[in-house]
Coordinates of C-alpha atoms in Angstrom, one line a residue:
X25 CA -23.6 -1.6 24.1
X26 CA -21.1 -0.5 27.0
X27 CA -19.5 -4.1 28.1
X28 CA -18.1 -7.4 27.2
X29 CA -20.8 -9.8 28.3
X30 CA -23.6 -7.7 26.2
X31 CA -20.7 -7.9 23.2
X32 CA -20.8 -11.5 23.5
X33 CA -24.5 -12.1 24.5
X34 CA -25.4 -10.4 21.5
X35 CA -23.7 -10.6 18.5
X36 CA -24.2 -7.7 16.0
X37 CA -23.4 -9.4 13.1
X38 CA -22.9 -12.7 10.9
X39 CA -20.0 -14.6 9.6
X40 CA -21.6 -13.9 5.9
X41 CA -21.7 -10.1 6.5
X42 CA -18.3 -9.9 8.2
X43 CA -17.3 -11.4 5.2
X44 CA -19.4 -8.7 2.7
X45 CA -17.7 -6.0 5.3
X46 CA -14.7 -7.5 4.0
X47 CA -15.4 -7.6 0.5
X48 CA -16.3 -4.0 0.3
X49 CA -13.3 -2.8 1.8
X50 CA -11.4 -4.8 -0.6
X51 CA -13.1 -3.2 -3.6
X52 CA -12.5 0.4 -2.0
X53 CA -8.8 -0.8 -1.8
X54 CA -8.7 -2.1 -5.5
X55 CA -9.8 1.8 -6.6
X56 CA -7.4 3.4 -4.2
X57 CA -4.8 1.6 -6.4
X58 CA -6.4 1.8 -9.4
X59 CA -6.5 5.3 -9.2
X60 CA -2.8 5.8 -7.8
X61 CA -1.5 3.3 -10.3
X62 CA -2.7 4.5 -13.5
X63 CA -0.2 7.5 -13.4
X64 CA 2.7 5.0 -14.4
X65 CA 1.4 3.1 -16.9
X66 CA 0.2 6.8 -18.8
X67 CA 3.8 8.0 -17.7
X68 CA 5.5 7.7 -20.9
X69 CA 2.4 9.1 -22.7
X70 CA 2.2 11.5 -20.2
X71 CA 6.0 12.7 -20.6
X72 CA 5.6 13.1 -24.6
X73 CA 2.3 15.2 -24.8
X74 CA 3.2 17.4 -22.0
X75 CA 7.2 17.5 -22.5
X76 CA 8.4 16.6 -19.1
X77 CA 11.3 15.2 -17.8
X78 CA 11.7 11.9 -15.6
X79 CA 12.2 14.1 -12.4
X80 CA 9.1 15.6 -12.8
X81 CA 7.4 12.5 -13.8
X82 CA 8.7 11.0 -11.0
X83 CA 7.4 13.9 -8.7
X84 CA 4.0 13.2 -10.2
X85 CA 4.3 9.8 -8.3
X86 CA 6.0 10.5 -5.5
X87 CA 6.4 14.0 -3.9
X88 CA 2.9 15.3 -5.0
X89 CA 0.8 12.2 -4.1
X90 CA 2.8 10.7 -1.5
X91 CA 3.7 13.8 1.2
X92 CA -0.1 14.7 1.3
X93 CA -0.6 11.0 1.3
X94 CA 1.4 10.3 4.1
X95 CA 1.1 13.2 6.6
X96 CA -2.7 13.8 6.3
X97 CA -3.0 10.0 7.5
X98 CA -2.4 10.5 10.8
X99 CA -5.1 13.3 11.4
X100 CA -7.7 11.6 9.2
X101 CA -7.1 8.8 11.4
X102 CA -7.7 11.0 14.4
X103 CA -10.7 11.9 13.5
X104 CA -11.5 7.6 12.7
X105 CA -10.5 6.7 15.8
X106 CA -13.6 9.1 17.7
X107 CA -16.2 9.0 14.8
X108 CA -17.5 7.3 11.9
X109 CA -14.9 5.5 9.9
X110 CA -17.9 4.4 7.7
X111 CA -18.1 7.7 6.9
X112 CA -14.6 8.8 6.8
X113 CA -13.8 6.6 4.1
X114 CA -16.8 6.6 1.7
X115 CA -16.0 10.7 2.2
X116 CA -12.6 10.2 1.0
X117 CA -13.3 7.7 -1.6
X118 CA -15.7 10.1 -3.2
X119 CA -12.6 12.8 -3.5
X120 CA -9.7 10.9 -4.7
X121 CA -12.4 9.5 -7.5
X122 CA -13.0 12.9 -8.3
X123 CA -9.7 13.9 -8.6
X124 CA -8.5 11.3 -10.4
X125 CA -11.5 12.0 -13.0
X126 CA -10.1 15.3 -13.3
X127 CA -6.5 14.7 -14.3
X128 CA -7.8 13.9 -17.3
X129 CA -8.2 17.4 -18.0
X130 CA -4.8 18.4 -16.9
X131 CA -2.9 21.2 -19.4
X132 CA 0.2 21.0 -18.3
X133 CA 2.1 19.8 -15.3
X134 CA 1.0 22.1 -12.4
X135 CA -2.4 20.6 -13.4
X136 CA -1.3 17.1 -13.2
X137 CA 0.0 18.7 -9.9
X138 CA -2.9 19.5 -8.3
X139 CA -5.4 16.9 -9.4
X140 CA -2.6 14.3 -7.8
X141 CA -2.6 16.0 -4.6
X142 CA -6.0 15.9 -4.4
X143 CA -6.1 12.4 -4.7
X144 CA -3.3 11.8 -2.4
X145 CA -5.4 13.9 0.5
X146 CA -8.4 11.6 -0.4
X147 CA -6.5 8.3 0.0
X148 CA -5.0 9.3 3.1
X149 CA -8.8 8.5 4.3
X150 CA -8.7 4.9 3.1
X151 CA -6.4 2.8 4.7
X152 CA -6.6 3.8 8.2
X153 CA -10.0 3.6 8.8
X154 CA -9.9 0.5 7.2
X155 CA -7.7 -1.3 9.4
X156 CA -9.4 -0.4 12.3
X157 CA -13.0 -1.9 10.7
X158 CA -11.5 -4.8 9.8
X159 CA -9.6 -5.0 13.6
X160 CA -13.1 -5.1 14.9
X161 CA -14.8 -7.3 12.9
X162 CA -12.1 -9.7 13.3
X163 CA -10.2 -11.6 15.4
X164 CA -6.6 -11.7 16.2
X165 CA -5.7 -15.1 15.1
X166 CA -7.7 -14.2 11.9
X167 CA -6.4 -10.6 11.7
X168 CA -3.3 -11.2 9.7
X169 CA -5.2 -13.2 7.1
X170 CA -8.4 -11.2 7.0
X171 CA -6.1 -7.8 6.2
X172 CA -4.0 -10.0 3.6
X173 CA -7.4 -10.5 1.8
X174 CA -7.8 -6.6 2.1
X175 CA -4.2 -6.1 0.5
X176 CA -5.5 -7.8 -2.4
X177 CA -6.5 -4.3 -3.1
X178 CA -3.1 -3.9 -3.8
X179 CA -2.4 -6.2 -6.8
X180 CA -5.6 -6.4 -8.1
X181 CA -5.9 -2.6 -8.3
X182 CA -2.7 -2.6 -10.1
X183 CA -3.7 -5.4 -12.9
X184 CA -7.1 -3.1 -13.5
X185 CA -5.0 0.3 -13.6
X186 CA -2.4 -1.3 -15.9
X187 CA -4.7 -3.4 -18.0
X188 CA -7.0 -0.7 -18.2
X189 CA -5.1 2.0 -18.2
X190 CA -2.3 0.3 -20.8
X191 CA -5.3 -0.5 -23.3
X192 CA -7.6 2.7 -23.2
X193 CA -4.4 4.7 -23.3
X194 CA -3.3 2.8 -26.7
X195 CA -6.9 3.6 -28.5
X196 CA -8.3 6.7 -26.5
X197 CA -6.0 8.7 -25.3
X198 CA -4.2 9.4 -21.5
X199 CA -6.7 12.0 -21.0
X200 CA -9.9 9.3 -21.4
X201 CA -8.0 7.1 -19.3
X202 CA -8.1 8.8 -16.3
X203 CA -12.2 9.7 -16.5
X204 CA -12.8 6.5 -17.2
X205 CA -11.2 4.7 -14.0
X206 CA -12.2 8.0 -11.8
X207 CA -15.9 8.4 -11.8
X208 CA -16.9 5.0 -10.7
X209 CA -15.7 5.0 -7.5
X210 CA -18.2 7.8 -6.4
X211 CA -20.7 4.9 -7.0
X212 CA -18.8 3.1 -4.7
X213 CA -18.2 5.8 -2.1
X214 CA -22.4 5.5 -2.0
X215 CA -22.9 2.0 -1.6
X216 CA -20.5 1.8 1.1
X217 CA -22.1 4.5 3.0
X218 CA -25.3 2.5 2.6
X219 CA -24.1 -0.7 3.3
X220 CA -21.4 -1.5 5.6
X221 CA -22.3 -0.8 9.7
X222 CA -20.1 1.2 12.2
X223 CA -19.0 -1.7 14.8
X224 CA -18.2 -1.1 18.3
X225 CA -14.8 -0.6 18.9
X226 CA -13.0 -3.6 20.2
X227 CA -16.0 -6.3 19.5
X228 CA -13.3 -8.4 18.0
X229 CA -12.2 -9.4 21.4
X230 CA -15.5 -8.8 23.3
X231 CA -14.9 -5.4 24.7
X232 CA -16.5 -2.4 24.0
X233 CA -15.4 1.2 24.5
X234 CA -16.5 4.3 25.0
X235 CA -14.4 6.8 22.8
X236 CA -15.2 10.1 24.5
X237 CA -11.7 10.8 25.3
X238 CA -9.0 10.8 22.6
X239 CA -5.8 9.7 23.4
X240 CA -3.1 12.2 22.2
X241 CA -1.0 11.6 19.3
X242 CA 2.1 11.8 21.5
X243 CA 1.1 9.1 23.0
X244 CA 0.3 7.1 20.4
X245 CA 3.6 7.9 19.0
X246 CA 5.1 7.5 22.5
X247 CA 3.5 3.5 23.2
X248 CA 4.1 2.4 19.6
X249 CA 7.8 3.6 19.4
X250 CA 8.1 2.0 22.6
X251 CA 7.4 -1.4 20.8
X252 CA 11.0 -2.3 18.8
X253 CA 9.4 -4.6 16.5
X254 CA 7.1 -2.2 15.4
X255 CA 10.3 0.3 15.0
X256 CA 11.6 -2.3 12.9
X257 CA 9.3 -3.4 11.6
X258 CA 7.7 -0.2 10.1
X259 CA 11.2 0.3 8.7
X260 CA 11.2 -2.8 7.1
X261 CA 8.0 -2.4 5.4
X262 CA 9.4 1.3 4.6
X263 CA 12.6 0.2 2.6
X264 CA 10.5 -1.9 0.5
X265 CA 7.9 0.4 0.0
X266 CA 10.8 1.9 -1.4
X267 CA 11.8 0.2 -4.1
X268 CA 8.4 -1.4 -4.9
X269 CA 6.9 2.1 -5.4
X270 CA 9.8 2.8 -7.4
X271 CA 9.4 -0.1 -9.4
X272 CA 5.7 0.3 -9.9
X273 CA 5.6 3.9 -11.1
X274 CA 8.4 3.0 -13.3
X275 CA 8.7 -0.6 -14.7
X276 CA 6.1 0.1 -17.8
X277 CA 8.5 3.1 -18.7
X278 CA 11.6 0.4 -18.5
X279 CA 9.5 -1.7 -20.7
X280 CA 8.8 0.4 -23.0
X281 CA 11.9 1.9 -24.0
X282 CA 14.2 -0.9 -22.9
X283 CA 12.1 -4.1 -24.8
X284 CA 10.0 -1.4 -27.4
X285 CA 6.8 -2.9 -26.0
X286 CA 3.4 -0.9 -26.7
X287 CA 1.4 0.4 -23.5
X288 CA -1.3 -1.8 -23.8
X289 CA 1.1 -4.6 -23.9
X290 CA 2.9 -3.8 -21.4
X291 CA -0.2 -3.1 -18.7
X292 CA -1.2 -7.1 -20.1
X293 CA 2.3 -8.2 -19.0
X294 CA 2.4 -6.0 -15.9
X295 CA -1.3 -6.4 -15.1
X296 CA -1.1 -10.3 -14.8
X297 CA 2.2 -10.5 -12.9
X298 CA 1.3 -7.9 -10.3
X299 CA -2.1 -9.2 -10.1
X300 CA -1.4 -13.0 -10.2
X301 CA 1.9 -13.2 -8.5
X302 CA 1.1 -10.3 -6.0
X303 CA -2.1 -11.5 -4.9
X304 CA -1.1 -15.0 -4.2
X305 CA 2.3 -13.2 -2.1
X306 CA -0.4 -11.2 -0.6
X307 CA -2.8 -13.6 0.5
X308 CA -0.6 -16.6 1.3
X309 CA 1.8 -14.0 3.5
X310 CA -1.2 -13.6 5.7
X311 CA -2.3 -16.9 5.4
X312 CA 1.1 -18.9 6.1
X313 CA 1.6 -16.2 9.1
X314 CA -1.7 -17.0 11.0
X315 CA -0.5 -20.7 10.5
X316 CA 2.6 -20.3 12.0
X317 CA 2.0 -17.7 13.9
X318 CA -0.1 -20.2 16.3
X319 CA 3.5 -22.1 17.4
X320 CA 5.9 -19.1 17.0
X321 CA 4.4 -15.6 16.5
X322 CA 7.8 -14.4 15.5
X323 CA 7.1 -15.9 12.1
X324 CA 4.6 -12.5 11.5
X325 CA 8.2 -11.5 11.4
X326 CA 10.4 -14.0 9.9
X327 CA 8.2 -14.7 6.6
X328 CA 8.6 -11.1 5.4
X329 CA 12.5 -11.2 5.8
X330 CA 12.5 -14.8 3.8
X331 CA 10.5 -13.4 0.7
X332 CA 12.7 -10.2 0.9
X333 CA 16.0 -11.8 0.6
X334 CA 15.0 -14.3 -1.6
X335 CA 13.7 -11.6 -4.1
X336 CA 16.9 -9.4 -4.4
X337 CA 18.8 -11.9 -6.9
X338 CA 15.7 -12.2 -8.8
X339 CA 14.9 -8.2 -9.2
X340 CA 18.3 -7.3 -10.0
X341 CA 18.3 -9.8 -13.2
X342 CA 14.8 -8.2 -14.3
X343 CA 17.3 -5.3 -15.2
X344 CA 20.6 -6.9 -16.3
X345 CA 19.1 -9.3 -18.9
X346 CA 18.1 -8.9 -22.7
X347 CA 15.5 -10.9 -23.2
X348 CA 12.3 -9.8 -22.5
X349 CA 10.8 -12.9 -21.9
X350 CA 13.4 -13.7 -19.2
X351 CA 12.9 -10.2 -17.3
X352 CA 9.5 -11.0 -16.8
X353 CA 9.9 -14.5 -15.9
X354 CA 12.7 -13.0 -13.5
X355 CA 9.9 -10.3 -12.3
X356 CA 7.6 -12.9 -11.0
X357 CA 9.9 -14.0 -8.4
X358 CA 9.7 -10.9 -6.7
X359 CA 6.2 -9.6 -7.3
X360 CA 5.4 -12.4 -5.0
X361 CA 7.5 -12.6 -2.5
X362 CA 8.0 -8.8 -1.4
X363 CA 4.1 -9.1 -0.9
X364 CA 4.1 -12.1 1.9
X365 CA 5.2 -8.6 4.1
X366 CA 1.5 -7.1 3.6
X367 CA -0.4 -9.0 5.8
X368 CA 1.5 -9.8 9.0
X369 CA 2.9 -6.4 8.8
X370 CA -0.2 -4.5 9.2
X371 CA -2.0 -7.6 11.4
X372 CA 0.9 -7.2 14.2
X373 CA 0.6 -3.5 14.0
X374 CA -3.2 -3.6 14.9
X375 CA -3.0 -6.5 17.5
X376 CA 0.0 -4.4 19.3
X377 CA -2.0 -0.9 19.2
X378 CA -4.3 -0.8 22.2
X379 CA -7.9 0.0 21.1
X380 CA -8.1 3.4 21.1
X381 CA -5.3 4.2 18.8
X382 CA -5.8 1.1 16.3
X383 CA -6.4 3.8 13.4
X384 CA -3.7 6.3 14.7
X385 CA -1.3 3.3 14.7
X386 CA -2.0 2.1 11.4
X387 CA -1.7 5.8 10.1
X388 CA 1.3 6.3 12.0
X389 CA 2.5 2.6 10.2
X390 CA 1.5 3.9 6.9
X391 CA 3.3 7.3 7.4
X392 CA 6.7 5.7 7.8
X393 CA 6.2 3.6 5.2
X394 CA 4.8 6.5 2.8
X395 CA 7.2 9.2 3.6
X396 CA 10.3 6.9 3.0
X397 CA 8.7 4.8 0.4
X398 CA 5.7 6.5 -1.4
X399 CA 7.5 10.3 -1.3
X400 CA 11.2 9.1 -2.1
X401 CA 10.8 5.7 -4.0
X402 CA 9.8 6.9 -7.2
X403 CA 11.2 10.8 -7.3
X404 CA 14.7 9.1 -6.2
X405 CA 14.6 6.3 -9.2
X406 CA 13.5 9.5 -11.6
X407 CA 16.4 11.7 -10.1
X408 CA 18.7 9.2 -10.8
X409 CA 18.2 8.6 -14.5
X410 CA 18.6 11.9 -15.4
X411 CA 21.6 12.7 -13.2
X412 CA 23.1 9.5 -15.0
X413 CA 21.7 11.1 -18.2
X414 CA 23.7 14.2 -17.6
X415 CA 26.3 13.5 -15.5
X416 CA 27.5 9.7 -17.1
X417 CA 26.4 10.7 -20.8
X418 CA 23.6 8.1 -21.2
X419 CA 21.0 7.4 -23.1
X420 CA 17.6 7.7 -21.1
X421 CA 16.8 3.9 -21.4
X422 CA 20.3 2.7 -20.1
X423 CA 20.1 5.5 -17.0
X424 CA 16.7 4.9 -16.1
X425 CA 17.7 0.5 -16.4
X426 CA 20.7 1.5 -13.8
X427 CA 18.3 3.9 -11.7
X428 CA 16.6 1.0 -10.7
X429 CA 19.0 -1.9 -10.4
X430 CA 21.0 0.5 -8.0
X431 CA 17.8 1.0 -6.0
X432 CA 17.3 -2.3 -5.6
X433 CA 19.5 -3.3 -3.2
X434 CA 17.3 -1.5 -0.5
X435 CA 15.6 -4.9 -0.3
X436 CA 18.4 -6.3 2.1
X437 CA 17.5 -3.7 4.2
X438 CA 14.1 -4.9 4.6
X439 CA 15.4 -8.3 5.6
X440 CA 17.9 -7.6 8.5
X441 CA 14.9 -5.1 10.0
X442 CA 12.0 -7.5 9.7
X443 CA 14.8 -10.0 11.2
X444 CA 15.6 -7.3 14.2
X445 CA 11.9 -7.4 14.7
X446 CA 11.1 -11.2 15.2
X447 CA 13.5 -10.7 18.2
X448 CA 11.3 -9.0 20.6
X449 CA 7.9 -9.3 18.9
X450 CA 6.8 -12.0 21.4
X451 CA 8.1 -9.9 24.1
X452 CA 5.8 -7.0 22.5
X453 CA 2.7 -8.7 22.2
X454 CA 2.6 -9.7 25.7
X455 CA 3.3 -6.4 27.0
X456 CA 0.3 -4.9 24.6
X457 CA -2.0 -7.8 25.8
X458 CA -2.0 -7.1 29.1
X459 CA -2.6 -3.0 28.5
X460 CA -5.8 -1.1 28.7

C-alpha cells in the first residue's frame, strides 16, 4: 500500500482488533512494570539478606536499570522506526522476562547488578515501539486517550508487582518472587509475535510511507527541540518522573520501618492505591484531555500542571503525619493526580513528531524523562538518607522520611513547565501539521 486513497479505500483492520492491538500492548506494559516494580517492594528484604546499604539499594532502582533504560531507547527506536516494531518488542519483552527470572538467583549485589541491567536494556524495547503502534492505529483526536489506556500499564503493573511481589515475598522468599513474575512474560512475548500485525506507518491519518530512508537522529533531535512545548514539556514530565520513581522504589521501605507494616501488607495497601487511584489519573488525564482538547488544545498542557500543583500539599503530609491511616488517605491524592500527565504528555509528543521519527521522538521523550527521573529519582532519595544518617545523626527511618519530603518539592517544577508549554503548544501543532 503506497498512498492515501488505497489507505482509505481499504481498511486493514477493525475497530474490535484495533482495540485487541490495544489490549495487548497494555498487558506488555503491565509486565514492563511488574517486572521493574517488584525490586522495591523486595527492597527491604533485599537490604537484610544481602547487607546493603540504601545507596546501593537505591542504585538497584535507579542507576543500573534506568541509564541502560534510558540511552538504549533511542537506538532501539531507530531500529522501530525502519523495521518491525512487532518484532522489536516481543524480542525485548522476551529479555527483560528473562532477566527478571534471573534475579532470583542473585548472590550478592553485583548479581542483582547485572540481572537489573539486563532488564533495563530489554525495556528500553517496549515503550517506543509502542507508541508508534498505537500512533498508527489511532487517530489524533483519539491519541491521547488511546495511550492513556496503554499507561494503565503503569498502575496496574504496579498493584500486580506490589501485591504479588508483597505476598510471595512474606511466605516464599525474595528469591521466588522474582521467578515467579519473570517467566510469564516469555509467554507473552509469543503471543504477541503471533498476534498483533505491523501497520503501515501513518494509516492513522490516511498516509502511507515508505521508510527506506531514515532520518538522522540529529534531526530528530534538531525538529523536536525546535518545538518549546515539547522542551517543556519533556521537562515537566521529567521532574515528576523524579519524584514518582523516587517515591515508588521507596514508599514500601517508608512503610515499613516508619508504620512497622509487614510486606505483604504493605504491597495490599500500595497495590490498591497505585492501581485504583493511578489508573483512574491515568485514564481520565487522557480522557478529560481529548475532551477539552477539541476547544483549547492547550489543555494537553494545562491538566498536567493542575494535578501537579494540587498534589504537592497532599504528598508532603504522606510524610509529616503519624497516623498510618492518614498517610495513605493523604497518598491517594497524589497517586491520581500526578498520573492525569501520562496521557496527553505522550499523545502531544506523537501528534507533534512527523511520521518518520514518531518512535525516535517518543524514545527521545522517554530519555529525558528516564535520565532525570528513572537514573536520579530513586539513587538521589537513597543518597540522601544515608548522608542524613551520617551527617545529621539519624536514625534510618527518620532520614529516609526527610529524603523524601525534601524531594518532593520537585513537583512545582513540573507545574510552571507544563504551564510554559500550554503557551506555544497551539502554535506547535500547527507548525507540525503542515510538515512532511
Amino acid at each position: 500500500m503506497s498512498d492515501a486513497t488505497e489507505t482509505e479505500a481499504k481498511p486493514l483492520y477493525t475497530k474490535g482488533y484495533t482495540q485487541y492491538v490495544l489490549g495487548v500492548l497494555v498487558v506488555v506494559y503491565v509486565f514492563n512494570f511488574i517486572d521493574r516494580q517488584i525490586l522495591a517492594i523486595l527492597a527491604q528484604s533485599i537490604k537484610e539478606d544481602l547487607g546493603l546499604s540504601d545507596t546501593q539499594i537505591g542504585a538497584l532502582s535507579g542507576v543500573a536499570f534506568g541509564i541502560f533504560y534510558a540511552t538504549l531507547g533511542i537506538p532501539i527506536a531507530r531500529l522501530a522506526d525502519r523495521y518491525s516494531r512487532v518484532n522489536i518488542i516481543s524480542i525485548c519483552l522476551g529479555i527483560w522476562s528473562l532477566m527478571t527470572a534471573l534475579s532470583g538467583l542473585a548472590g550478592n549485589f553485583w548479581h542483582l547488578l547485572l540481572a537489573r541491567i539486563g532488564v533495563g536494556i530489554g525495556e528500553a524495547g517496549g515503550s517506543p515501539p509502542s507508541h508508534s503502534l498505537i500512533a498508527d492505529y489511532f487517530p489524533i483526536d483519539g491519541r491521547a486517550s488511546a495511550l492513556g489506556v496503554y499507561a494503565l500499564g503503569i498502575p496496574v503493573g504496579i498493584l500486580f508487582g506490589n501485591l504479588a511481589g508483597g505476598w510471595i515475598n512474606e511466605f516464599f522468599g525474595w528469591r521466588m518472587a522474582f521467578l515467579v513474575v519473570g517467566i510469564p512474560g516469555v509467554l507473552l512475548a509469543i503471543l504477541l509475535k503471533l498476534t498483533v500485525k505491523e501497520p503501515p506507518r501513518g494509516y492513522s491519518e490516511g498516509k502511507a510511507e515508505k521508510n527506506d530512508e531514515q532520518v538522522p537522529f540529529s534531526q530528530v533531535l534538531k525538529t523536536m527541540w525546535g518545538f518549546r512545548s515539547f522542551r517543556h514539556l519533556s521537562f515537566g514530565a521529567a521532574t515528576q518522573a523524579f519524584v514518582g520513581y523516587g517515591a515508588i522504589a521507596w514508599m514500601p521501605a517508608f512503610l515499613i520501618r516508619s508504620h512497622d507494616m509487614s510486606s505483604g501488607e504493605v504491597g495490599t495497601a500500595l497495590g490498591l492505591i497505585i492501581g485504583i487511584a493511578g489508573g483512574l489519573g491515568t485514564f481520565l488525564g487522557g480522557f478529560f484531555a481529548d475532551k477539552l482538547g477539541k476547544t483549547d488544545r492547550r489543555w494537553y498542557m494545562w491538566l498536567p500542571a493542575i494535578g501537579f500543583l494540587i498534589a504537592v500539599p497532599f504528598s508532603l503530609g504522606v510524610y509529616l503525619v503519624d497516623s498510618l491511616y492518614v498517610a495513605l488517605a493523604f497518598y491517594v491524592v497524589p497517586a491520581f493526580m500526578v498520573n492525569l500527565y501520562t496521557g496527553p504528555t505522550f499523545g502531544m509528543t506523537q501528534s507533534l513528531a512527523p511520521l518518520a521519527m514518531r518512535s525516535a521522538a517518543s524514545a527521545l521523550l522517554l530519555f529525558i524523562i528516564n535520565i532525570i527521573g528513572l537514573v536520579f529519582g530513586p539513587t538521589t532519595v537513597g543518597f540522601l538518607s544515608d548522608l542524613l544518617s551520617t551527617s545529621w545523626n539519624m536514625n534510618s527511618t527518620d532520614s529516609l522520611r526527610w529524603a523524601l519530603f525534601a524531594c518532593s518539592f520537585v513537583y512545582i517544577i513540573s507545574f510552571v513547565n507544563y504551564v510554559m508549554a500550554a503557551k506555544t503548544l497551539r502554535e506547535d501543532l500547527a507548525i507540525s501539521e503542515t510538515s512532511v
